mmCIF file of C-alpha atoms and ligand atoms in Angstrom:
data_model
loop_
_atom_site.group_PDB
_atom_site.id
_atom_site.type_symbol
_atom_site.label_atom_id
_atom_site.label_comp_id
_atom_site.label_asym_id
_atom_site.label_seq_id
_atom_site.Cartn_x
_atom_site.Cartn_y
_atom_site.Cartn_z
ATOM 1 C CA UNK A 15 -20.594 5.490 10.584
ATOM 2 C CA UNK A 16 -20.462 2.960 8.220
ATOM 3 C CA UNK A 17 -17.747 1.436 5.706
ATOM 4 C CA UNK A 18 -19.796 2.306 2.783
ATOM 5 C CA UNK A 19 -20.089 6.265 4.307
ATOM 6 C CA UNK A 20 -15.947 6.259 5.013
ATOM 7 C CA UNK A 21 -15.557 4.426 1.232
ATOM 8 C CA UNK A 22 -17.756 7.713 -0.359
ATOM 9 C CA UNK A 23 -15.819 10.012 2.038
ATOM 10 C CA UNK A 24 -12.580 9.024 0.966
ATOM 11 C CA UNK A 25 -13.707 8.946 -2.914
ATOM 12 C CA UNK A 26 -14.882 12.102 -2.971
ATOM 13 C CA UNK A 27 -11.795 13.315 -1.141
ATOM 14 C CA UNK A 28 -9.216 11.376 -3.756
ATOM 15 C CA UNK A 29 -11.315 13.128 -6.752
ATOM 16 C CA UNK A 30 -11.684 16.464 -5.291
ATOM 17 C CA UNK A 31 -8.450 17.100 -3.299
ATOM 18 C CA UNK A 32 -5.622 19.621 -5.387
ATOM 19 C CA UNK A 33 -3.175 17.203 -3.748
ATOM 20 C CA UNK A 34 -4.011 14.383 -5.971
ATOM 21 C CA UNK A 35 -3.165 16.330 -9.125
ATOM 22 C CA UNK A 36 0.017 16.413 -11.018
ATOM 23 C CA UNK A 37 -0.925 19.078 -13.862
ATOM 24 C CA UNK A 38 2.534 20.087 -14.479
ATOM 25 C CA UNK A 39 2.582 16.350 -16.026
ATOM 26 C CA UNK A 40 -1.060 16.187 -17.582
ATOM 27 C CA UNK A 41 -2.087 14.154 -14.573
ATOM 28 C CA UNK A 42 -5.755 14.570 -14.014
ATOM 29 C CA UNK A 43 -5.438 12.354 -10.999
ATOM 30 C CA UNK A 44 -2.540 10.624 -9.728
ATOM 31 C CA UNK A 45 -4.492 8.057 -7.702
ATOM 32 C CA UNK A 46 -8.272 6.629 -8.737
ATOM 33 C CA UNK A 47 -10.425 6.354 -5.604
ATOM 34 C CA UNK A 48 -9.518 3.933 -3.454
ATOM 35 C CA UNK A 49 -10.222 0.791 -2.039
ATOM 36 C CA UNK A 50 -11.541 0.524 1.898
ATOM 37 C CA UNK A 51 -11.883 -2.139 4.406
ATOM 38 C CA UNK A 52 -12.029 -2.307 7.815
ATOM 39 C CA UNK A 53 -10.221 -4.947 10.720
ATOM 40 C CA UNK A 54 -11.751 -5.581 13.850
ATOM 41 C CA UNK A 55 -8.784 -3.794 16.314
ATOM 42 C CA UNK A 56 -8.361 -7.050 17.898
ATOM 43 C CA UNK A 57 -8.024 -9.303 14.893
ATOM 44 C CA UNK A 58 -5.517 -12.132 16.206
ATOM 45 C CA UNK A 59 -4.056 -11.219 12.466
ATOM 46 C CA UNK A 60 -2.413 -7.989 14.318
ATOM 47 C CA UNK A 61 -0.835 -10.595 16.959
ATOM 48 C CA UNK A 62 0.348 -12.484 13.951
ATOM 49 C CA UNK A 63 2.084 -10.073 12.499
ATOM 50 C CA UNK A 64 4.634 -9.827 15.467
ATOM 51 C CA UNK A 65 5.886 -13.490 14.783
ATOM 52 C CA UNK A 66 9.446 -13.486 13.774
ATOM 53 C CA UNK A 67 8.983 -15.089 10.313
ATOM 54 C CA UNK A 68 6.431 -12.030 9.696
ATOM 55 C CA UNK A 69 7.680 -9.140 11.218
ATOM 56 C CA UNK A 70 7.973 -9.303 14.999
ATOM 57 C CA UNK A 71 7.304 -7.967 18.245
ATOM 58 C CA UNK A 72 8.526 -4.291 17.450
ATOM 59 C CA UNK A 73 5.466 -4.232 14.764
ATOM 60 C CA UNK A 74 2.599 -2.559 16.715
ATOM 61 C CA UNK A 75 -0.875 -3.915 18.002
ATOM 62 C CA UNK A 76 -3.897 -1.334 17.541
ATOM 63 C CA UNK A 77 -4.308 -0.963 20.846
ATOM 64 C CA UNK A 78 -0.262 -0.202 21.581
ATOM 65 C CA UNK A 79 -0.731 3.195 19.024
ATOM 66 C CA UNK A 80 -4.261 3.870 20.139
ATOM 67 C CA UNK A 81 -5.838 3.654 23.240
ATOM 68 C CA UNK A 82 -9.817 1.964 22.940
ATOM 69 C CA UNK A 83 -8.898 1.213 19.231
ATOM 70 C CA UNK A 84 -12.347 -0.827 18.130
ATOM 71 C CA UNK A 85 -11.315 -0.407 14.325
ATOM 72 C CA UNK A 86 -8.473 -0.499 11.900
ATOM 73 C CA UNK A 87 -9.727 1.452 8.147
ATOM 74 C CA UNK A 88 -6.880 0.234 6.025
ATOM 75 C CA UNK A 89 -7.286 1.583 2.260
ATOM 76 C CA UNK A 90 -5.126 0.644 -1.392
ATOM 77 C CA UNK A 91 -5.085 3.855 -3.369
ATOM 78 C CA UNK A 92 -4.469 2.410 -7.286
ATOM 79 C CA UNK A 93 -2.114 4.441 -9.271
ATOM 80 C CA UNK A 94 -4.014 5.982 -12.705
ATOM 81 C CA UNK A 95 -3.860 4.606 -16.085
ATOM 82 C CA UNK A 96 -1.574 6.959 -17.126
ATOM 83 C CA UNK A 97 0.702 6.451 -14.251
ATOM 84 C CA UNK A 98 0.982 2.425 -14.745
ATOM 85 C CA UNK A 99 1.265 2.874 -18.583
ATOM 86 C CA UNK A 100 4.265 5.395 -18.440
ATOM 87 C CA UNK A 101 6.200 3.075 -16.377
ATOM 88 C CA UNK A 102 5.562 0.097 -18.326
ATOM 89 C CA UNK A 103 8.566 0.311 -20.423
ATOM 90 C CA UNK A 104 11.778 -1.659 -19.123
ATOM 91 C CA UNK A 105 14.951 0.381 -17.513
ATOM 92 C CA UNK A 106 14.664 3.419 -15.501
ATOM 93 C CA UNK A 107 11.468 4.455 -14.099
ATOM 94 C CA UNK A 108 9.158 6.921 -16.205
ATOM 95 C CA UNK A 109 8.731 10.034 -14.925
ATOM 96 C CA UNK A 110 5.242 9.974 -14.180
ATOM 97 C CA UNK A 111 5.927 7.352 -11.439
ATOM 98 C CA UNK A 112 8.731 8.970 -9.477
ATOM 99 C CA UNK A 113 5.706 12.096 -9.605
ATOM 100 C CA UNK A 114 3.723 9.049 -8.436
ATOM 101 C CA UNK A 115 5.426 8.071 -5.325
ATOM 102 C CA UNK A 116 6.816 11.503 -4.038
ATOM 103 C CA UNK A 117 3.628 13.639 -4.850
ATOM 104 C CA UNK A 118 1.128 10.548 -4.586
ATOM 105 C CA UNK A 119 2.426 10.084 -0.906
ATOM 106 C CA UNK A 120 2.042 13.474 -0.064
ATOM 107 C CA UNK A 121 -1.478 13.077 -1.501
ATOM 108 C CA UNK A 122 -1.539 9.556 0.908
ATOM 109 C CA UNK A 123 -0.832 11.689 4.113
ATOM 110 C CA UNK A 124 -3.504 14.169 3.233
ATOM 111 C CA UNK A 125 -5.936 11.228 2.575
ATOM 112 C CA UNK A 126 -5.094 10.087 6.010
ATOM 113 C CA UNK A 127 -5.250 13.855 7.892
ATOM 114 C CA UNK A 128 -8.794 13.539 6.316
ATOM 115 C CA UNK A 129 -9.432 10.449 7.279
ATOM 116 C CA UNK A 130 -8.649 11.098 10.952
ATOM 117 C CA UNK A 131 -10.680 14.259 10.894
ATOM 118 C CA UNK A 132 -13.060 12.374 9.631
ATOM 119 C CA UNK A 133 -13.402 9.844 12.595
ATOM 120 C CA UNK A 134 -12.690 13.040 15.037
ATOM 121 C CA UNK A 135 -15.891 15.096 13.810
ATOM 122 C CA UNK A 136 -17.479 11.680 14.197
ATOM 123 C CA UNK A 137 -16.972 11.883 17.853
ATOM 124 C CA UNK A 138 -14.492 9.353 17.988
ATOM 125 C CA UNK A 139 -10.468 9.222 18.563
ATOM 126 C CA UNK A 140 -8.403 8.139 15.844
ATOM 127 C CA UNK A 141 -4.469 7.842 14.456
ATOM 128 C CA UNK A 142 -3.036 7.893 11.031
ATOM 129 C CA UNK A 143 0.804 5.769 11.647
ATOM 130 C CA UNK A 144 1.340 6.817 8.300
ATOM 131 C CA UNK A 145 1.639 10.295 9.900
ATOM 132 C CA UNK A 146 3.801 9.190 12.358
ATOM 133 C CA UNK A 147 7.818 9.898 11.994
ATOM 134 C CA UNK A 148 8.914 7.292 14.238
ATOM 135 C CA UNK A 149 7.286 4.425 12.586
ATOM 136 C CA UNK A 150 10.120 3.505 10.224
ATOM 137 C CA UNK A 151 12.889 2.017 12.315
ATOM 138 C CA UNK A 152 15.502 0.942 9.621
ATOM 139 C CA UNK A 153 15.345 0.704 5.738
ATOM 140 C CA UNK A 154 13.880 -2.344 5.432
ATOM 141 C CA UNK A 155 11.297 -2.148 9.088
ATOM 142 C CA UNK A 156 8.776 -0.608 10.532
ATOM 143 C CA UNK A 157 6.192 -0.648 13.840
ATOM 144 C CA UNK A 158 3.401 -0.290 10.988
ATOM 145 C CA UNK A 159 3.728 -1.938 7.985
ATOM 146 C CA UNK A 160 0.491 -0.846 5.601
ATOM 147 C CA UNK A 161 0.892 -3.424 3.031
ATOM 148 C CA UNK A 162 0.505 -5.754 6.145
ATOM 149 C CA UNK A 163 -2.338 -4.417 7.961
ATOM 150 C CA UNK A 164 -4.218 -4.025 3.758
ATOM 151 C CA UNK A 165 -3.740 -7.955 4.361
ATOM 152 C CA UNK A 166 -5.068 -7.946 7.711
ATOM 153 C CA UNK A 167 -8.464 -6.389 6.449
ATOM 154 C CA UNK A 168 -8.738 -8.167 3.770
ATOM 155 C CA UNK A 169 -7.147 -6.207 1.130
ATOM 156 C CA UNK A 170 -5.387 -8.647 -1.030
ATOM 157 C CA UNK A 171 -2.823 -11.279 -0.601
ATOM 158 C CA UNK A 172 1.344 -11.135 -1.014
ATOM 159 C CA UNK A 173 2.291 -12.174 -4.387
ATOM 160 C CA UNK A 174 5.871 -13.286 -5.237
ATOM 161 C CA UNK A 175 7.329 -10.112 -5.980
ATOM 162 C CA UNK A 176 6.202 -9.522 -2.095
ATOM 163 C CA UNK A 177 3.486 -6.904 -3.504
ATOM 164 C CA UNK A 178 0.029 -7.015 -2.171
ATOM 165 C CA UNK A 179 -2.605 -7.843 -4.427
ATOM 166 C CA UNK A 180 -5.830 -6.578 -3.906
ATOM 167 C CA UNK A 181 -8.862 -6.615 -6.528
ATOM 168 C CA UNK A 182 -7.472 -3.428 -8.299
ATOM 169 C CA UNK A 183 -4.226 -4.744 -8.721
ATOM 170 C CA UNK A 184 -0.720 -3.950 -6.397
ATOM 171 C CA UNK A 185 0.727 -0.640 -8.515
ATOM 172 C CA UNK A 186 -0.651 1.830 -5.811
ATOM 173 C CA UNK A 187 0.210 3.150 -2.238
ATOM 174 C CA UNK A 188 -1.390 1.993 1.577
ATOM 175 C CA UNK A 189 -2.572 4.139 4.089
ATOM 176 C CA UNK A 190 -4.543 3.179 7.585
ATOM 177 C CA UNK A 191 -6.432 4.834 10.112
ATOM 178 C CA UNK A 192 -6.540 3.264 13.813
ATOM 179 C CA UNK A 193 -9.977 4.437 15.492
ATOM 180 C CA UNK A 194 -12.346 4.153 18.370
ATOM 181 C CA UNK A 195 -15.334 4.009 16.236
ATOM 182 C CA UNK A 196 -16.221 0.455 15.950
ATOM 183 C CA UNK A 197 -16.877 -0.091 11.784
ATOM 184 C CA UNK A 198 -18.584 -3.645 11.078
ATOM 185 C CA UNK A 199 -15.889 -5.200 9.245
ATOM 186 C CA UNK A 200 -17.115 -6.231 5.790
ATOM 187 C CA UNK A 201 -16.307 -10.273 5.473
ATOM 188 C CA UNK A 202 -12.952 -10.931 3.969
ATOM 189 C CA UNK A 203 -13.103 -10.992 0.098
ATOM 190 C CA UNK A 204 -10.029 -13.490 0.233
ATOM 191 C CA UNK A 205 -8.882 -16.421 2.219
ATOM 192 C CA UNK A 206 -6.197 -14.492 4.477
ATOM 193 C CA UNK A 207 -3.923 -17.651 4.277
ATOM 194 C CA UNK A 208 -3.990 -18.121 0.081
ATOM 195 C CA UNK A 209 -0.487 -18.627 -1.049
ATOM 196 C CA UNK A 210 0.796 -16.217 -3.063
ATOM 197 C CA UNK A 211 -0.130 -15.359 -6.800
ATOM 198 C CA UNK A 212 -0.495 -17.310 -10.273
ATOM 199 C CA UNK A 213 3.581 -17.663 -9.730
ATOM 200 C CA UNK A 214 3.774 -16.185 -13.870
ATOM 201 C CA UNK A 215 7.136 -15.394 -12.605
ATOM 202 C CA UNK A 216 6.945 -11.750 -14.947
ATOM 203 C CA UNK A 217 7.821 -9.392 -12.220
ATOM 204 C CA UNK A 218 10.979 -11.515 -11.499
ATOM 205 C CA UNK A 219 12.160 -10.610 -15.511
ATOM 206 C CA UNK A 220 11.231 -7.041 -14.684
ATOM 207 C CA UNK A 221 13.158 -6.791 -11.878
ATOM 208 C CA UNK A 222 16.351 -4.286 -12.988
ATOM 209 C CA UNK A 223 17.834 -5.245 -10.007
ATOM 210 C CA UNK A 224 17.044 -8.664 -10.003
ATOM 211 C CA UNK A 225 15.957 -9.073 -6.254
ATOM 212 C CA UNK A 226 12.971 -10.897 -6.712
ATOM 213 C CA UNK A 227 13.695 -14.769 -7.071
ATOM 214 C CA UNK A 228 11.382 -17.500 -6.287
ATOM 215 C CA UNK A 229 12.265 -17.706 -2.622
ATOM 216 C CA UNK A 230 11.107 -13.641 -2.426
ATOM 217 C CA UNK A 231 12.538 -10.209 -2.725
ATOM 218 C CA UNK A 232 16.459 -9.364 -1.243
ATOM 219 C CA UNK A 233 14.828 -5.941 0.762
ATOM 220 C CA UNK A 234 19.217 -5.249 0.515
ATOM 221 C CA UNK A 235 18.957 -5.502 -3.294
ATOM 222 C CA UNK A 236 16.160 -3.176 -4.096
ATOM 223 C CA UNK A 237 16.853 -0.795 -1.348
ATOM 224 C CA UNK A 238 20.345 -0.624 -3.087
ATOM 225 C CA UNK A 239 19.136 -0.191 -6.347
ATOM 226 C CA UNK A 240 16.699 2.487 -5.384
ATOM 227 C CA UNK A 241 19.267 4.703 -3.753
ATOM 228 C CA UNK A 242 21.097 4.473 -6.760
ATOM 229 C CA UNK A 243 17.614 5.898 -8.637
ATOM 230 C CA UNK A 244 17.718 8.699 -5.803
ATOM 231 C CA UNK A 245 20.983 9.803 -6.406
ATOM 232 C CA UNK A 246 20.004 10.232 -10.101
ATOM 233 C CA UNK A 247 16.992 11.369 -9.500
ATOM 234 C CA UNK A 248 16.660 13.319 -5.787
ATOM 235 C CA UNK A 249 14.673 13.915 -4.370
ATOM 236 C CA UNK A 250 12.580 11.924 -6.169
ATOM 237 C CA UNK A 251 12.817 7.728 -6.291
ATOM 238 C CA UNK A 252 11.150 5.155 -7.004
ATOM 239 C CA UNK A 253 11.076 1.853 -9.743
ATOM 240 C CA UNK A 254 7.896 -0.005 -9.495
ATOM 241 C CA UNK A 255 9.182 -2.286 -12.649
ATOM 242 C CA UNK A 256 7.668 -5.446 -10.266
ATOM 243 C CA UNK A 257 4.266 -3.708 -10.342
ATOM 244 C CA UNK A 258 3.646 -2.262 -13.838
ATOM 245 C CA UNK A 259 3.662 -4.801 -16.807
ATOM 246 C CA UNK A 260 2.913 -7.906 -14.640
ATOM 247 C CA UNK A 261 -1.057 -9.324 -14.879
ATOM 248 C CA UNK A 262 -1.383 -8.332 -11.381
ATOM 249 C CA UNK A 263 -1.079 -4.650 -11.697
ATOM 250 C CA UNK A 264 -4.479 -3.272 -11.783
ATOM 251 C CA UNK A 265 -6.542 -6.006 -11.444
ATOM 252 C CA UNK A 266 -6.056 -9.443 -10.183
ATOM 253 C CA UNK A 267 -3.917 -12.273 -11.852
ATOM 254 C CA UNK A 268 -5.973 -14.992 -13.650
ATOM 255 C CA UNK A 269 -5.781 -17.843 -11.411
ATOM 256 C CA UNK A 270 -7.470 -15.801 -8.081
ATOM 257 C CA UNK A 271 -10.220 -14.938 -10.029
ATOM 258 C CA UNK A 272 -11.173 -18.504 -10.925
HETATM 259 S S1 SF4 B 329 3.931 -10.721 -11.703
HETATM 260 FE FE1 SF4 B 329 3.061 -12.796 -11.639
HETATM 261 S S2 SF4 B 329 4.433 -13.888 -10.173
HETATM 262 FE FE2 SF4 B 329 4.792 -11.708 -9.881
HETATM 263 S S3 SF4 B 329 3.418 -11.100 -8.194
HETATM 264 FE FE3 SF4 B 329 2.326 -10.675 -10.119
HETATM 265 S S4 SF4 B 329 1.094 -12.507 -10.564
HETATM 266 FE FE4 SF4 B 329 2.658 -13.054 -9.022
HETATM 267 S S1 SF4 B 330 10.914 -1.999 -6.891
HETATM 268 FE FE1 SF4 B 330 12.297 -2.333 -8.658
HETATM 269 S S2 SF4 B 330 14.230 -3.051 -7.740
HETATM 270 FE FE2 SF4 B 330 12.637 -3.279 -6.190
HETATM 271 S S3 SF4 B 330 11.909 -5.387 -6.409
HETATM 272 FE FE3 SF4 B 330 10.526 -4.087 -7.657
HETATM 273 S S4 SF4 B 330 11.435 -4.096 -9.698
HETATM 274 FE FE4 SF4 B 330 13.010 -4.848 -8.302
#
């Protein structure tokens, strides 16, 4: 199987699937097909990630979740037009994105149940972490970060707002499938080790909480301010304000495409 067949698999799956529909809302499609790449399981990137300054050791190496792991799929699933544009506005989120990031993530797991299945009818073994309960191990950790392992194959880089990047922008959800099949990994469409973004500094205005500074994003301040939304809003929450508005929200920011 290659990339290109998994790509088409999970596009067709993202248009077709009843998951990825919020009709109660006028939502055609909460996500547009997504973008796919695939890590070699033993990328020294995956050792990387359990440096202190990055993670650390509690974040998981392919091979630790899956045993003869030969392939990480790691995909970015945009958010629609409609979806960005509602929540453009400053203040509380719109709406359409707290649909976005409770019904879009149940529409993520699905994507990665297929996924798997996938890879299984292909003969080989596979695991969705996404899937996994246990993975989160405090509000601000986990054994499996996705926006990390997106990076790790290639995805996109961090910008300052601490969102990933990729060529579609960073308003949109991460999901990954560990396998045995061995998927040529397509070469990297950016230099792993870029720095940042264009540094336009918007998401740092947008910020209602204002947790993103030029140093990074306080994880303590937005977590705060997004249990605040929840207990407005439960069960949904959400704010994205960082990720809609900004240049890099659907595509990528002027100075990484020079
Ligand atoms: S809004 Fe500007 S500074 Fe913030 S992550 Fe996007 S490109 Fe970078
Ligand atoms: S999600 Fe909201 S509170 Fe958190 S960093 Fe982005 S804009 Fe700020």
């Amino acid at each position: 199987m290659t990339l290109e067949e998994l790509s088409q698999e999970a596009a067709d799956f993202t248009i077709a699937s009843s998951c990825n529909q919020a009709e109660d809302l006028g939502i055609p499609l909460i996500f547009d097909p997504p973008l796919v790449a695939a890590a070699d399981a033993s990328d020294p990137l995956f050792r990387k990630l359990q440096e202190p300054q990055i993670i650390g050791e509690h974040h998981q190496l392919p091979a630790e979740r899956l045993e003869h792991a030969a392939s990480v799929i790691s995909y970015f699933l945009p958010f629609c037009e409609s979806i960005r544009r509602s929540n453009r506005m400053s203040g509380l989120p719109s709406t359409e994105w707290l649909y976005g990031r409770i019904e879009g993530e149940a529409f993520n797991h699905a994507l990665a149940a297929h996924l798997m299945a996938v890879c299984n009818d292909a003969g080989a073994s596979a695991d969705a972490p996404l899937l996994d309960p246990d993975i989160r191990i405090s509000t601000f950790t986990c054994t499996w970060s996705e926006r990390h392992v997106a990076y790790t194959a290639g995805l996109g880089v961090f910008g300052t707002s601490r969102s990933l990047i990729t060529s579609r922008g960073c308003a949109g959800r991460y999901g990954s499938i560990i396998t045995s099949l061995r998927i040529p990994a397509a070469p990297r469409e950016f230099d792993p080790f870029l720095p940042f973004c264009s540094t336009c500094g918007r998401c740092i205005s947008r910020c209602p909480a204002g947790a993103i500074t030029w140093e990074g994003k306080d994880l303590a301040v937005c977590a705060e301010y997004q249990e605040n939304i929840k207990r407005k809003f439960a069960p949904r929450f959400g704010c994205g304000k960082c990720q809609t508005s900004v240049p890099c929200e659907h595509k990528l920011p002027v100075s990484l495409q020079q």
